């Protein structure tokens, strides 16, 4: 090691702690960064990022969050072991709100208000959720509700889910369907190759002021560092710093060699990539929901939901075909998750009504009546939904069904009243 390099190493050692290393983006991080940009630009705007702790995900998240904050609000949350109210409170706090709210309904409504405010002036806010695969099932259920929030018929939140191992099997659980239907893609962080590890190490040393990195870490030492680290940059950083500390402890030693660092390399631990993702409990033996279709008061047919997603529309490609002039080709989607059915209006021209009220999304209850044009669809849920929030439901939701013409007349009267007032 040159005198200049030794002085640099000694200075950091004498200060009690090593100067913070500059961030050097390695190839997999560069690819992941481009992937996340693609996700955030997509209309579904939900992506998965996974890899072990030493993969550099935290640094990558910091980079993407810094860039996005120039044009949108960003909240970075560690979701591990948070209860639903703790999770939602953390999300609001991440977006800059300090509120004393105690219920999931209140917190969800506040997040909806926040998303509406953001949509008026900026891009949709971004939620980056770390340790996604360590969340409680009850909190994942609330995350699904967040994923379904919409503003102006667009998803209200852009979401990046981050985990320390592959967790696609969690996404594939029927309980997580509201997440799955928004999924743009997933990206798995990869370790450095032997060549990339040398470039990475030398770039870091140069960023710290070392002019001749090969005099600090000769080729054989770089090979040993790579083998000991498994190619993960976090491990590589830690072992390299320990190697430099060890060099300072050896009087008169100018170059790192195998004998002076063998104990360090042998003691290092490689990343264990055993998949220990937690499986979500899945309800079994559920009786599928049924749809009872009628036209002008006359029963037409019964349809049983046989898949998690049921498309309703005029197109012959729909699961439930309704050939009617006021029904769009792709009018609405029913998402069946365990014992819950969520209705999503697919930007239909004439709208979707539930119990006389136009909706864009709604978790349906047993005996709810949907109106699509002149058709009525009664929802029959053999297993009653007991945990649907009651907020936003009033007496008008259970009133006698209005016809489409009645609903249009009401809309015209309301518009005239607002103009004259």
Tab-separated table of C-alpha atoms in Angstrom:
chain	number	residue	atom	x	y	z
A	1	UNK	CA	0.000	0.000	0.000
A	2	UNK	CA	1.314	3.458	-0.824
A	3	UNK	CA	1.889	6.043	1.884
A	4	UNK	CA	-1.065	8.052	0.572
A	5	UNK	CA	-3.368	5.064	0.824
A	6	UNK	CA	-2.135	4.158	4.300
A	7	UNK	CA	-2.684	7.743	5.503
A	8	UNK	CA	-6.245	7.631	4.183
A	9	UNK	CA	-6.909	4.356	5.955
A	10	UNK	CA	-5.245	5.537	9.172
A	11	UNK	CA	-7.210	8.786	9.215
A	12	UNK	CA	-10.534	6.991	9.099
A	13	UNK	CA	-9.408	4.496	11.722
A	14	UNK	CA	-8.187	7.202	14.142
A	15	UNK	CA	-11.436	9.128	13.842
A	16	UNK	CA	-13.261	6.254	15.545
A	17	UNK	CA	-15.346	5.375	12.496
A	18	UNK	CA	-14.774	5.005	8.776
A	19	UNK	CA	-15.948	7.848	6.573
A	20	UNK	CA	-19.248	6.953	4.907
A	21	UNK	CA	-18.606	5.232	1.596
A	22	UNK	CA	-20.039	6.839	-1.489
A	23	UNK	CA	-22.859	5.029	-3.247
A	24	UNK	CA	-21.686	3.146	-6.327
A	25	UNK	CA	-24.479	1.626	-8.376
A	26	UNK	CA	-23.692	-1.869	-9.632
A	27	UNK	CA	-25.279	-3.433	-12.771
A	28	UNK	CA	-28.216	-5.180	-11.089
A	29	UNK	CA	-29.079	-1.982	-9.232
A	30	UNK	CA	-29.018	-0.066	-12.516
A	31	UNK	CA	-31.436	-2.576	-14.060
A	32	UNK	CA	-33.637	-2.462	-10.958
A	33	UNK	CA	-33.723	1.348	-11.076
A	34	UNK	CA	-34.922	1.267	-14.703
A	35	UNK	CA	-37.494	-1.378	-13.779
A	36	UNK	CA	-38.907	0.776	-10.964
A	37	UNK	CA	-39.127	3.796	-13.263
A	38	UNK	CA	-41.105	1.668	-15.724
A	39	UNK	CA	-43.446	0.509	-12.946
A	40	UNK	CA	-44.129	4.033	-11.715
A	41	UNK	CA	-44.893	5.203	-15.259
A	42	UNK	CA	-47.400	2.383	-15.876
A	43	UNK	CA	-51.123	2.989	-15.288
A	44	UNK	CA	-51.248	0.013	-12.888
A	45	UNK	CA	-48.125	1.292	-11.074
A	46	UNK	CA	-47.424	-1.646	-8.765
A	47	UNK	CA	-44.204	-3.664	-8.809
A	48	UNK	CA	-42.224	-6.164	-6.731
A	49	UNK	CA	-38.539	-5.872	-5.856
A	50	UNK	CA	-36.830	-8.669	-3.971
A	51	UNK	CA	-33.371	-9.814	-2.956
A	52	UNK	CA	-31.312	-10.522	0.205
A	53	UNK	CA	-30.439	-7.755	2.655
A	54	UNK	CA	-26.856	-7.212	1.308
A	55	UNK	CA	-28.185	-6.658	-2.234
A	56	UNK	CA	-28.262	-2.878	-1.834
A	57	UNK	CA	-32.047	-2.464	-1.962
A	58	UNK	CA	-32.071	0.303	0.672
A	59	UNK	CA	-29.638	2.454	-1.306
A	60	UNK	CA	-31.664	1.818	-4.450
A	61	UNK	CA	-34.892	2.825	-2.691
A	62	UNK	CA	-33.255	6.023	-1.448
A	63	UNK	CA	-32.252	6.867	-5.017
A	64	UNK	CA	-35.665	6.274	-6.567
A	65	UNK	CA	-37.414	8.095	-3.698
A	66	UNK	CA	-35.129	11.117	-4.089
A	67	UNK	CA	-35.848	11.311	-7.811
A	68	UNK	CA	-39.621	10.884	-7.469
A	69	UNK	CA	-39.893	13.497	-4.689
A	70	UNK	CA	-39.153	16.162	-7.305
A	71	UNK	CA	-42.681	15.689	-8.660
A	72	UNK	CA	-44.705	13.566	-6.202
A	73	UNK	CA	-45.102	12.701	-2.526
A	74	UNK	CA	-43.210	9.584	-1.393
A	75	UNK	CA	-43.543	7.482	1.771
A	76	UNK	CA	-40.983	4.764	2.560
A	77	UNK	CA	-42.392	2.379	5.199
A	78	UNK	CA	-41.061	-0.741	6.914
A	79	UNK	CA	-44.154	-2.919	7.044
A	80	UNK	CA	-42.760	-5.800	9.093
A	81	UNK	CA	-44.933	-6.761	12.082
A	82	UNK	CA	-47.135	-3.672	11.902
A	83	UNK	CA	-50.779	-3.963	12.877
A	84	UNK	CA	-53.324	-2.378	10.483
A	85	UNK	CA	-53.716	0.904	12.364
A	86	UNK	CA	-49.942	1.157	12.937
A	87	UNK	CA	-49.350	0.542	9.258
A	88	UNK	CA	-51.808	3.189	8.046
A	89	UNK	CA	-50.548	5.688	10.619
A	90	UNK	CA	-46.974	5.086	9.394
A	91	UNK	CA	-48.065	5.649	5.790
A	92	UNK	CA	-49.754	8.953	6.661
A	93	UNK	CA	-46.740	10.008	8.717
A	94	UNK	CA	-44.495	9.158	5.766
A	95	UNK	CA	-46.578	11.513	3.645
A	96	UNK	CA	-46.187	14.253	6.254
A	97	UNK	CA	-49.419	13.941	8.277
A	98	UNK	CA	-49.503	13.700	12.077
A	99	UNK	CA	-53.051	12.719	13.035
A	100	UNK	CA	-54.807	11.229	16.037
A	101	UNK	CA	-57.006	8.670	14.290
A	102	UNK	CA	-57.849	5.351	15.871
A	103	UNK	CA	-59.759	3.303	13.325
A	104	UNK	CA	-58.855	1.714	10.007
A	105	UNK	CA	-61.861	3.400	8.356
A	106	UNK	CA	-60.790	6.888	9.461
A	107	UNK	CA	-57.207	6.326	8.352
A	108	UNK	CA	-58.278	4.934	4.965
A	109	UNK	CA	-60.590	7.901	4.422
A	110	UNK	CA	-57.783	10.321	5.297
A	111	UNK	CA	-55.458	8.618	2.824
A	112	UNK	CA	-58.163	8.887	0.192
A	113	UNK	CA	-58.520	12.620	0.883
A	114	UNK	CA	-54.744	13.020	0.652
A	115	UNK	CA	-54.643	11.158	-2.689
A	116	UNK	CA	-57.405	13.386	-4.102
A	117	UNK	CA	-55.498	16.513	-3.046
A	118	UNK	CA	-52.305	15.207	-4.659
A	119	UNK	CA	-54.093	14.287	-7.886
A	120	UNK	CA	-55.206	17.905	-8.319
A	121	UNK	CA	-51.718	19.382	-8.222
A	122	UNK	CA	-49.077	16.666	-8.608
A	123	UNK	CA	-48.529	13.097	-9.750
A	124	UNK	CA	-50.021	10.206	-7.782
A	125	UNK	CA	-48.147	9.643	-4.490
A	126	UNK	CA	-45.764	6.685	-4.175
A	127	UNK	CA	-45.751	4.147	-1.335
A	128	UNK	CA	-42.557	2.094	-1.016
A	129	UNK	CA	-43.186	-0.777	1.368
A	130	UNK	CA	-40.127	-2.612	2.701
A	131	UNK	CA	-40.164	-6.124	4.234
A	132	UNK	CA	-43.466	-6.808	2.539
A	133	UNK	CA	-43.124	-10.564	3.143
A	134	UNK	CA	-42.979	-9.997	6.918
A	135	UNK	CA	-46.376	-8.303	7.205
A	136	UNK	CA	-49.329	-9.654	9.172
A	137	UNK	CA	-52.199	-11.098	7.088
A	138	UNK	CA	-54.600	-8.533	8.594
A	139	UNK	CA	-52.272	-5.723	7.495
A	140	UNK	CA	-51.960	-7.221	4.020
A	141	UNK	CA	-55.752	-7.067	3.814
A	142	UNK	CA	-55.606	-3.331	4.532
A	143	UNK	CA	-52.858	-2.979	1.913
A	144	UNK	CA	-55.267	-4.531	-0.595
A	145	UNK	CA	-57.812	-1.861	0.299
A	146	UNK	CA	-55.178	0.820	-0.268
A	147	UNK	CA	-54.357	-0.716	-3.630
A	148	UNK	CA	-57.985	-0.309	-4.706
A	149	UNK	CA	-58.273	3.413	-3.858
A	150	UNK	CA	-58.991	5.389	-7.026
A	151	UNK	CA	-59.058	9.074	-8.004
A	152	UNK	CA	-60.599	10.154	-11.304
A	153	UNK	CA	-60.795	6.498	-12.294
A	154	UNK	CA	-57.065	6.025	-11.800
A	155	UNK	CA	-55.326	4.217	-8.967
A	156	UNK	CA	-54.686	6.704	-6.179
A	157	UNK	CA	-51.369	5.258	-4.985
A	158	UNK	CA	-48.376	3.960	-6.881
A	159	UNK	CA	-46.895	1.071	-4.901
A	160	UNK	CA	-43.499	-0.651	-4.776
A	161	UNK	CA	-43.325	-3.777	-2.616
A	162	UNK	CA	-39.881	-4.774	-1.383
A	163	UNK	CA	-38.883	-8.062	0.277
A	164	UNK	CA	-35.729	-9.849	1.340
A	165	UNK	CA	-36.586	-13.010	-0.584
A	166	UNK	CA	-38.819	-14.222	-3.378
A	167	UNK	CA	-42.431	-13.748	-2.253
A	168	UNK	CA	-44.470	-14.207	-5.415
A	169	UNK	CA	-46.332	-17.091	-3.791
A	170	UNK	CA	-47.766	-14.576	-1.330
A	171	UNK	CA	-48.992	-12.465	-4.249
A	172	UNK	CA	-50.564	-15.539	-5.850
A	173	UNK	CA	-52.730	-16.187	-2.791
A	174	UNK	CA	-56.441	-15.548	-3.566
A	175	UNK	CA	-56.485	-13.145	-0.620
A	176	UNK	CA	-54.036	-10.885	-2.482
A	177	UNK	CA	-55.918	-10.616	-5.766
A	178	UNK	CA	-56.406	-6.802	-5.524
A	179	UNK	CA	-52.588	-6.576	-5.571
A	180	UNK	CA	-52.144	-9.202	-8.293
A	181	UNK	CA	-54.487	-7.497	-10.774
A	182	UNK	CA	-52.355	-4.345	-10.596
A	183	UNK	CA	-48.994	-6.075	-10.842
A	184	UNK	CA	-46.770	-4.696	-13.612
A	185	UNK	CA	-43.884	-7.090	-12.940
A	186	UNK	CA	-41.218	-8.177	-10.465
A	187	UNK	CA	-37.443	-7.823	-10.329
A	188	UNK	CA	-34.960	-10.038	-8.494
A	189	UNK	CA	-31.658	-8.466	-7.442
A	190	UNK	CA	-28.635	-10.405	-8.662
A	191	UNK	CA	-25.128	-10.560	-7.142
A	192	UNK	CA	-22.022	-9.149	-8.757
A	193	UNK	CA	-19.898	-11.292	-11.021
A	194	UNK	CA	-16.203	-11.681	-10.172
A	195	UNK	CA	-15.294	-9.003	-12.722
A	196	UNK	CA	-18.037	-6.639	-11.545
A	197	UNK	CA	-16.869	-7.006	-7.944
A	198	UNK	CA	-13.391	-5.756	-8.902
A	199	UNK	CA	-14.839	-2.776	-10.777
A	200	UNK	CA	-17.165	-2.068	-7.830
A	201	UNK	CA	-14.371	-2.204	-5.218
A	202	UNK	CA	-11.991	-0.051	-7.245
A	203	UNK	CA	-14.729	2.510	-7.988
A	204	UNK	CA	-15.455	2.836	-4.275
A	205	UNK	CA	-11.785	3.277	-3.404
A	206	UNK	CA	-11.361	5.919	-6.107
A	207	UNK	CA	-14.459	7.733	-4.842
A	208	UNK	CA	-12.792	7.793	-1.410
A	209	UNK	CA	-9.630	9.357	-2.860
A	210	UNK	CA	-7.430	6.301	-3.480
A	211	UNK	CA	-5.545	6.836	-6.742
A	212	UNK	CA	-4.230	3.269	-7.138
A	213	UNK	CA	-6.895	0.816	-5.874
A	214	UNK	CA	-4.950	-2.199	-7.170
A	215	UNK	CA	-2.207	-1.373	-4.697
A	216	UNK	CA	-4.744	-1.768	-1.862
A	217	UNK	CA	-6.547	-4.843	-3.182
A	218	UNK	CA	-4.362	-6.940	-5.516
A	219	UNK	CA	-6.087	-9.349	-7.910
A	220	UNK	CA	-5.814	-12.416	-5.649
A	221	UNK	CA	-7.315	-10.476	-2.717
A	222	UNK	CA	-10.195	-9.279	-4.932
A	223	UNK	CA	-10.898	-12.907	-5.845
A	224	UNK	CA	-10.957	-13.875	-2.163
A	225	UNK	CA	-13.220	-10.940	-1.311
A	226	UNK	CA	-15.616	-12.004	-4.055
A	227	UNK	CA	-15.726	-15.620	-2.899
A	228	UNK	CA	-16.236	-14.603	0.724
A	229	UNK	CA	-19.008	-12.121	-0.073
A	230	UNK	CA	-20.989	-14.281	-2.471
A	231	UNK	CA	-20.947	-11.296	-4.821
A	232	UNK	CA	-23.371	-9.210	-2.745
A	233	UNK	CA	-22.238	-5.578	-2.427
A	234	UNK	CA	-23.274	-5.223	1.209
A	235	UNK	CA	-21.121	-8.194	2.200
A	236	UNK	CA	-18.320	-6.963	-0.053
A	237	UNK	CA	-18.310	-3.538	1.623
A	238	UNK	CA	-18.187	-5.020	5.117
A	239	UNK	CA	-15.424	-7.525	4.397
A	240	UNK	CA	-13.350	-4.955	2.494
A	241	UNK	CA	-13.545	-2.499	5.399
A	242	UNK	CA	-12.604	-5.242	7.857
A	243	UNK	CA	-9.654	-6.144	5.641
A	244	UNK	CA	-8.434	-2.537	5.672
A	245	UNK	CA	-8.809	-2.412	9.459
A	246	UNK	CA	-6.792	-5.606	9.734
A	247	UNK	CA	-4.066	-4.102	7.556
A	248	UNK	CA	-3.750	-1.173	9.956
A	249	UNK	CA	-3.224	-3.618	12.830
A	250	UNK	CA	-0.163	-5.214	11.179
A	251	UNK	CA	2.970	-3.028	11.642
A	252	UNK	CA	5.034	-2.626	8.495
A	253	UNK	CA	2.490	-4.379	6.259
A	254	UNK	CA	2.027	-2.451	2.989
A	255	UNK	CA	-0.011	-4.934	0.981
A	256	UNK	CA	-2.965	-7.185	1.817
A	257	UNK	CA	-2.220	-10.843	1.175
A	258	UNK	CA	-3.890	-14.215	1.629
A	259	UNK	CA	-2.082	-15.063	4.867
A	260	UNK	CA	-2.946	-11.776	6.561
A	261	UNK	CA	-6.640	-12.038	5.681
A	262	UNK	CA	-7.357	-15.780	5.563
A	263	UNK	CA	-9.053	-15.828	8.976
A	264	UNK	CA	-11.245	-12.905	7.929
A	265	UNK	CA	-12.341	-14.632	4.718
A	266	UNK	CA	-13.037	-17.924	6.465
A	267	UNK	CA	-15.137	-16.225	9.164
A	268	UNK	CA	-17.339	-14.345	6.699
A	269	UNK	CA	-20.860	-15.601	6.179
A	270	UNK	CA	-22.415	-15.843	2.761
A	271	UNK	CA	-26.049	-15.002	2.161
A	272	UNK	CA	-28.490	-17.774	2.941
A	273	UNK	CA	-31.170	-17.677	0.258
A	274	UNK	CA	-33.499	-20.253	1.792
A	275	UNK	CA	-37.052	-19.208	0.998
A	276	UNK	CA	-38.884	-18.763	4.287
A	277	UNK	CA	-41.709	-16.596	3.013
A	278	UNK	CA	-44.779	-16.810	5.185
A	279	UNK	CA	-47.853	-18.307	3.582
A	280	UNK	CA	-51.090	-16.424	4.068
A	281	UNK	CA	-53.986	-18.386	5.489
A	282	UNK	CA	-56.403	-19.265	2.717
A	283	UNK	CA	-60.047	-20.048	3.420
A	284	UNK	CA	-61.174	-23.283	1.820
A	285	UNK	CA	-64.482	-24.958	0.984
A	286	UNK	CA	-66.213	-21.632	0.327
A	287	UNK	CA	-69.500	-21.720	-1.551
A	288	UNK	CA	-69.050	-19.518	-4.664
A	289	UNK	CA	-71.130	-16.332	-4.888
A	290	UNK	CA	-74.016	-16.220	-7.374
A	291	UNK	CA	-75.382	-13.526	-9.673
A	292	UNK	CA	-79.119	-13.360	-10.415
A	293	UNK	CA	-79.726	-11.423	-13.635
A	294	UNK	CA	-83.084	-9.827	-14.496
A	295	UNK	CA	-84.366	-7.496	-17.214
A	296	UNK	CA	-87.360	-5.234	-16.620
A	297	UNK	CA	-88.341	-7.321	-13.601
A	298	UNK	CA	-88.127	-10.645	-15.454
A	299	UNK	CA	-85.581	-13.248	-14.308
A	300	UNK	CA	-83.057	-13.987	-17.091
A	301	UNK	CA	-80.469	-16.378	-15.706
A	302	UNK	CA	-78.204	-17.282	-12.791
A	303	UNK	CA	-74.400	-17.147	-12.960
A	304	UNK	CA	-72.044	-18.705	-10.417
A	305	UNK	CA	-68.630	-17.079	-9.938
A	306	UNK	CA	-66.146	-19.807	-10.827
A	307	UNK	CA	-62.921	-17.793	-11.013
A	308	UNK	CA	-61.289	-14.969	-9.043
A	309	UNK	CA	-62.038	-12.475	-11.831
A	310	UNK	CA	-65.365	-12.118	-13.662
A	311	UNK	CA	-65.658	-9.616	-16.500
A	312	UNK	CA	-69.121	-8.215	-17.260
A	313	UNK	CA	-69.840	-6.457	-20.544
A	314	UNK	CA	-71.350	-6.388	-24.009
A	315	UNK	CA	-68.295	-8.012	-25.618
A	316	UNK	CA	-68.545	-11.709	-26.414
A	317	UNK	CA	-65.154	-12.064	-24.681
A	318	UNK	CA	-66.761	-11.200	-21.329
A	319	UNK	CA	-67.440	-13.875	-18.708
A	320	UNK	CA	-70.975	-12.511	-18.252
A	321	UNK	CA	-72.256	-11.189	-21.581
A	322	UNK	CA	-75.027	-8.568	-21.423
A	323	UNK	CA	-76.050	-7.498	-24.917
A	324	UNK	CA	-77.585	-4.115	-24.184
A	325	UNK	CA	-77.060	-0.672	-25.715
A	326	UNK	CA	-76.308	0.985	-22.358
A	327	UNK	CA	-73.726	-1.659	-21.342
A	328	UNK	CA	-70.110	-1.052	-22.389
A	329	UNK	CA	-68.002	-3.717	-24.084
A	330	UNK	CA	-65.966	-4.069	-20.885
A	331	UNK	CA	-68.307	-2.600	-18.304
A	332	UNK	CA	-67.342	-3.936	-14.852
A	333	UNK	CA	-65.090	-6.444	-13.122
A	334	UNK	CA	-65.946	-8.591	-10.101
A	335	UNK	CA	-62.936	-9.663	-8.024
A	336	UNK	CA	-63.648	-12.593	-5.705
A	337	UNK	CA	-61.171	-12.873	-2.818
A	338	UNK	CA	-62.055	-15.541	-0.245
A	339	UNK	CA	-65.471	-14.502	1.081
A	340	UNK	CA	-65.444	-10.990	-0.406
A	341	UNK	CA	-66.480	-9.709	-3.825
A	342	UNK	CA	-65.164	-6.358	-5.005
A	343	UNK	CA	-66.848	-4.494	-7.860
A	344	UNK	CA	-64.717	-2.314	-10.165
A	345	UNK	CA	-66.333	-0.119	-12.810
A	346	UNK	CA	-64.122	-0.211	-15.934
A	347	UNK	CA	-64.695	3.394	-17.010
A	348	UNK	CA	-68.058	2.442	-18.501
A	349	UNK	CA	-69.919	5.126	-20.460
A	350	UNK	CA	-73.163	4.927	-18.489
A	351	UNK	CA	-71.735	3.894	-15.138
A	352	UNK	CA	-72.392	1.082	-12.683
A	353	UNK	CA	-74.941	1.503	-9.872
A	354	UNK	CA	-75.172	-0.394	-6.597
A	355	UNK	CA	-78.413	0.065	-4.700
A	356	UNK	CA	-79.228	3.192	-6.761
A	357	UNK	CA	-75.835	4.814	-6.163
A	358	UNK	CA	-73.201	5.177	-8.869
A	359	UNK	CA	-69.895	3.656	-7.788
A	360	UNK	CA	-66.409	3.197	-9.164
A	361	UNK	CA	-65.479	0.472	-6.695
A	362	UNK	CA	-67.340	-1.224	-3.877
A	363	UNK	CA	-67.034	-4.311	-1.721
A	364	UNK	CA	-70.402	-5.953	-2.232
A	365	UNK	CA	-72.739	-7.261	0.436
A	366	UNK	CA	-75.196	-10.102	0.246
A	367	UNK	CA	-78.391	-9.020	-1.607
A	368	UNK	CA	-76.793	-5.904	-3.126
A	369	UNK	CA	-78.387	-5.023	-6.470
A	370	UNK	CA	-76.234	-3.839	-9.377
A	371	UNK	CA	-77.702	-1.864	-12.272
A	372	UNK	CA	-76.068	-1.970	-15.712
A	373	UNK	CA	-78.330	-0.274	-18.213
A	374	UNK	CA	-81.783	-1.823	-17.835
A	375	UNK	CA	-80.359	-4.998	-16.333
A	376	UNK	CA	-80.351	-5.775	-12.605
A	377	UNK	CA	-77.874	-8.162	-11.008
A	378	UNK	CA	-78.541	-9.370	-7.484
A	379	UNK	CA	-75.490	-10.533	-5.526
A	380	UNK	CA	-75.937	-13.694	-3.462
A	381	UNK	CA	-73.098	-14.328	-1.022
A	382	UNK	CA	-73.486	-17.691	0.792
A	383	UNK	CA	-70.880	-16.506	3.307
A	384	UNK	CA	-71.939	-13.074	4.517
A	385	UNK	CA	-69.276	-10.378	4.561
A	386	UNK	CA	-68.983	-9.132	8.123
A	387	UNK	CA	-65.849	-7.006	8.038
A	388	UNK	CA	-66.792	-4.551	5.276
A	389	UNK	CA	-66.425	-0.945	6.508
A	390	UNK	CA	-69.804	0.725	6.899
A	391	UNK	CA	-68.427	4.174	6.041
A	392	UNK	CA	-69.950	5.781	2.981
A	393	UNK	CA	-73.149	3.685	3.147
A	394	UNK	CA	-76.398	5.468	3.925
A	395	UNK	CA	-80.131	4.873	3.664
A	396	UNK	CA	-80.133	5.661	-0.049
A	397	UNK	CA	-78.020	2.562	-0.717
A	398	UNK	CA	-80.896	0.308	0.278
A	399	UNK	CA	-83.666	2.344	-1.382
A	400	UNK	CA	-85.789	1.090	-4.254
A	401	UNK	CA	-83.807	0.808	-7.473
A	402	UNK	CA	-84.095	3.750	-9.833
A	403	UNK	CA	-84.053	3.251	-13.582
A	404	UNK	CA	-81.193	4.602	-15.666
A	405	UNK	CA	-83.477	7.377	-16.914
A	406	UNK	CA	-84.310	8.364	-13.311
A	407	UNK	CA	-80.629	8.565	-12.448
A	408	UNK	CA	-79.921	10.746	-15.490
A	409	UNK	CA	-82.795	13.118	-14.651
A	410	UNK	CA	-81.417	13.494	-11.114
A	411	UNK	CA	-78.003	14.312	-12.522
A	412	UNK	CA	-79.431	16.987	-14.837
A	413	UNK	CA	-81.439	18.547	-11.971
A	414	UNK	CA	-78.330	18.645	-9.789
A	415	UNK	CA	-76.312	20.325	-12.553
A	416	UNK	CA	-79.029	22.930	-13.171
A	417	UNK	CA	-79.264	23.631	-9.455
A	418	UNK	CA	-75.509	24.191	-9.158
A	419	UNK	CA	-75.572	26.625	-12.109
A	420	UNK	CA	-78.567	28.619	-10.864
A	421	UNK	CA	-77.209	28.696	-7.320
